[in-house]
Amino acid sequence: MSAIRNVCVYCGSSAGSDARFGDAAEALGRALAAEGVGLVYGGGGDGLMGRLARATLAAGGHVTGVIPSFLIRKEHALTAAHEMIVVGDMHERKQTMFDRADAFIALPGGVGTLEELVEQMTWAQLDRHAKPILIVNIGGFWRPLLALLAHMHIEGFIREGFDLRYLVAERIEDALPMLRAAAERRMADRGPQDAVSPRNM
Ligand code: AMP
């Protein structure tokens, strides 16, 4: 059985200004459904989040949303999701999404997406988990973040080897194969058990 059964996707609650972002979100939803990989996401119905989840559902995939009660109305929680886990706050949301997922994907988004992605990267840096993290650089969207990370490395704030903690794909088609390959490498290197839960950091 594949080591990647559920993928947590972080992406914008807005649609963004480039049509390629929405197309990519829908293509990822279809790919997840086709591969029998469950989607775990923030539960919203708007923007890229909504397009991703609806495309997953339309293609017969499984969708789990995780949303704090105070955002149910504001982010138009997707009633069609198979499971909508209502949590108390943002911290619980991120922990629940982490617990439910075997890997993480970041599509284009705003500060919420950035915060969620960077948190996973920091947890990985501290060896709190070894779940694969993939940045999908649609239309070069994440280039400024990748440049900032390179700058931090050059300036001595990011240690050698940090770039091994995350993957970068340019196309949606590459996303699931890259996550699978990373998970298989990890199992070969470390055995099947995952690292410590970040709950106990
Ligand atoms: P955005 O990329 O800003 O459109 O946000 C994408 C998603 O991230 C939305 O569902 C936000 O509610 C969520 N989000 C924003 N800030 C945080 C945070 N600090 N922790 C967890 N989720 C967040």
Coordinates of N, CA and C in Angstrom, one line a residue, residues 2-3 14 33 42 48 53 60 67 90 98 101-102 118 136 141 150 152 171 180 191 194 196:
S2 N 0.4 2.3 -0.7 CA 1.2 3.5 -0.8 C 1.3 4.2 0.6
A3 N 2.5 4.8 0.9 CA 2.7 5.5 2.1 C 1.9 6.8 2.2
S14 N -8.6 32.9 -1.4 CA -9.0 33.7 -2.5 C -8.6 33.0 -3.8
A33 N -8.2 12.5 -6.6 CA -9.3 11.5 -6.7 C -8.8 10.3 -7.6
G42 N -8.4 23.1 4.7 CA -9.0 23.9 5.7 C -10.5 24.0 5.7
L48 N -9.2 29.3 -4.1 CA -8.6 28.0 -4.5 C -9.0 26.9 -3.6
A53 N -11.4 21.5 -3.5 CA -12.2 20.6 -2.8 C -13.4 20.1 -3.7
G60 N -14.8 12.2 -7.7 CA -15.1 11.0 -6.9 C -14.1 10.8 -5.7
I67 N -12.0 23.0 10.2 CA -12.3 24.4 10.2 C -12.7 24.8 11.7
M90 N -7.3 28.1 15.6 CA -6.3 27.9 14.4 C -5.3 26.9 14.8
F98 N -2.3 18.3 10.4 CA -1.1 17.6 10.4 C -1.3 16.1 10.7
A101 N -2.7 13.9 7.9 CA -2.0 13.9 6.6 C -0.7 13.1 6.6
D102 N -0.4 12.5 5.4 CA 0.9 11.8 5.3 C 1.9 12.7 4.5
V118 N 5.1 27.3 6.1 CA 6.4 27.6 6.9 C 6.4 26.9 8.2
V136 N 4.3 23.7 -4.8 CA 4.0 23.6 -6.3 C 4.0 25.1 -6.8
F141 N 4.9 31.3 -8.9 CA 4.3 32.0 -7.7 C 5.2 32.0 -6.5
A150 N 16.9 31.0 -0.1 CA 18.3 31.0 -0.5 C 19.1 32.1 0.1
M152 N 18.5 33.5 3.0 CA 18.7 33.2 4.5 C 19.9 32.2 4.6
R171 N 4.9 21.5 -11.9 CA 3.6 21.1 -12.5 C 2.8 20.2 -11.6
R180 N 5.3 10.5 -3.4 CA 5.4 9.1 -3.2 C 6.9 8.7 -3.1
G191 N 12.8 3.5 8.3 CA 11.8 2.5 8.8 C 10.4 3.2 8.7
D194 N 6.7 7.1 11.8 CA 6.9 8.5 11.6 C 7.7 9.1 12.8
V196 N 8.3 12.1 15.7 CA 7.6 12.5 16.9 C 6.4 13.4 16.4

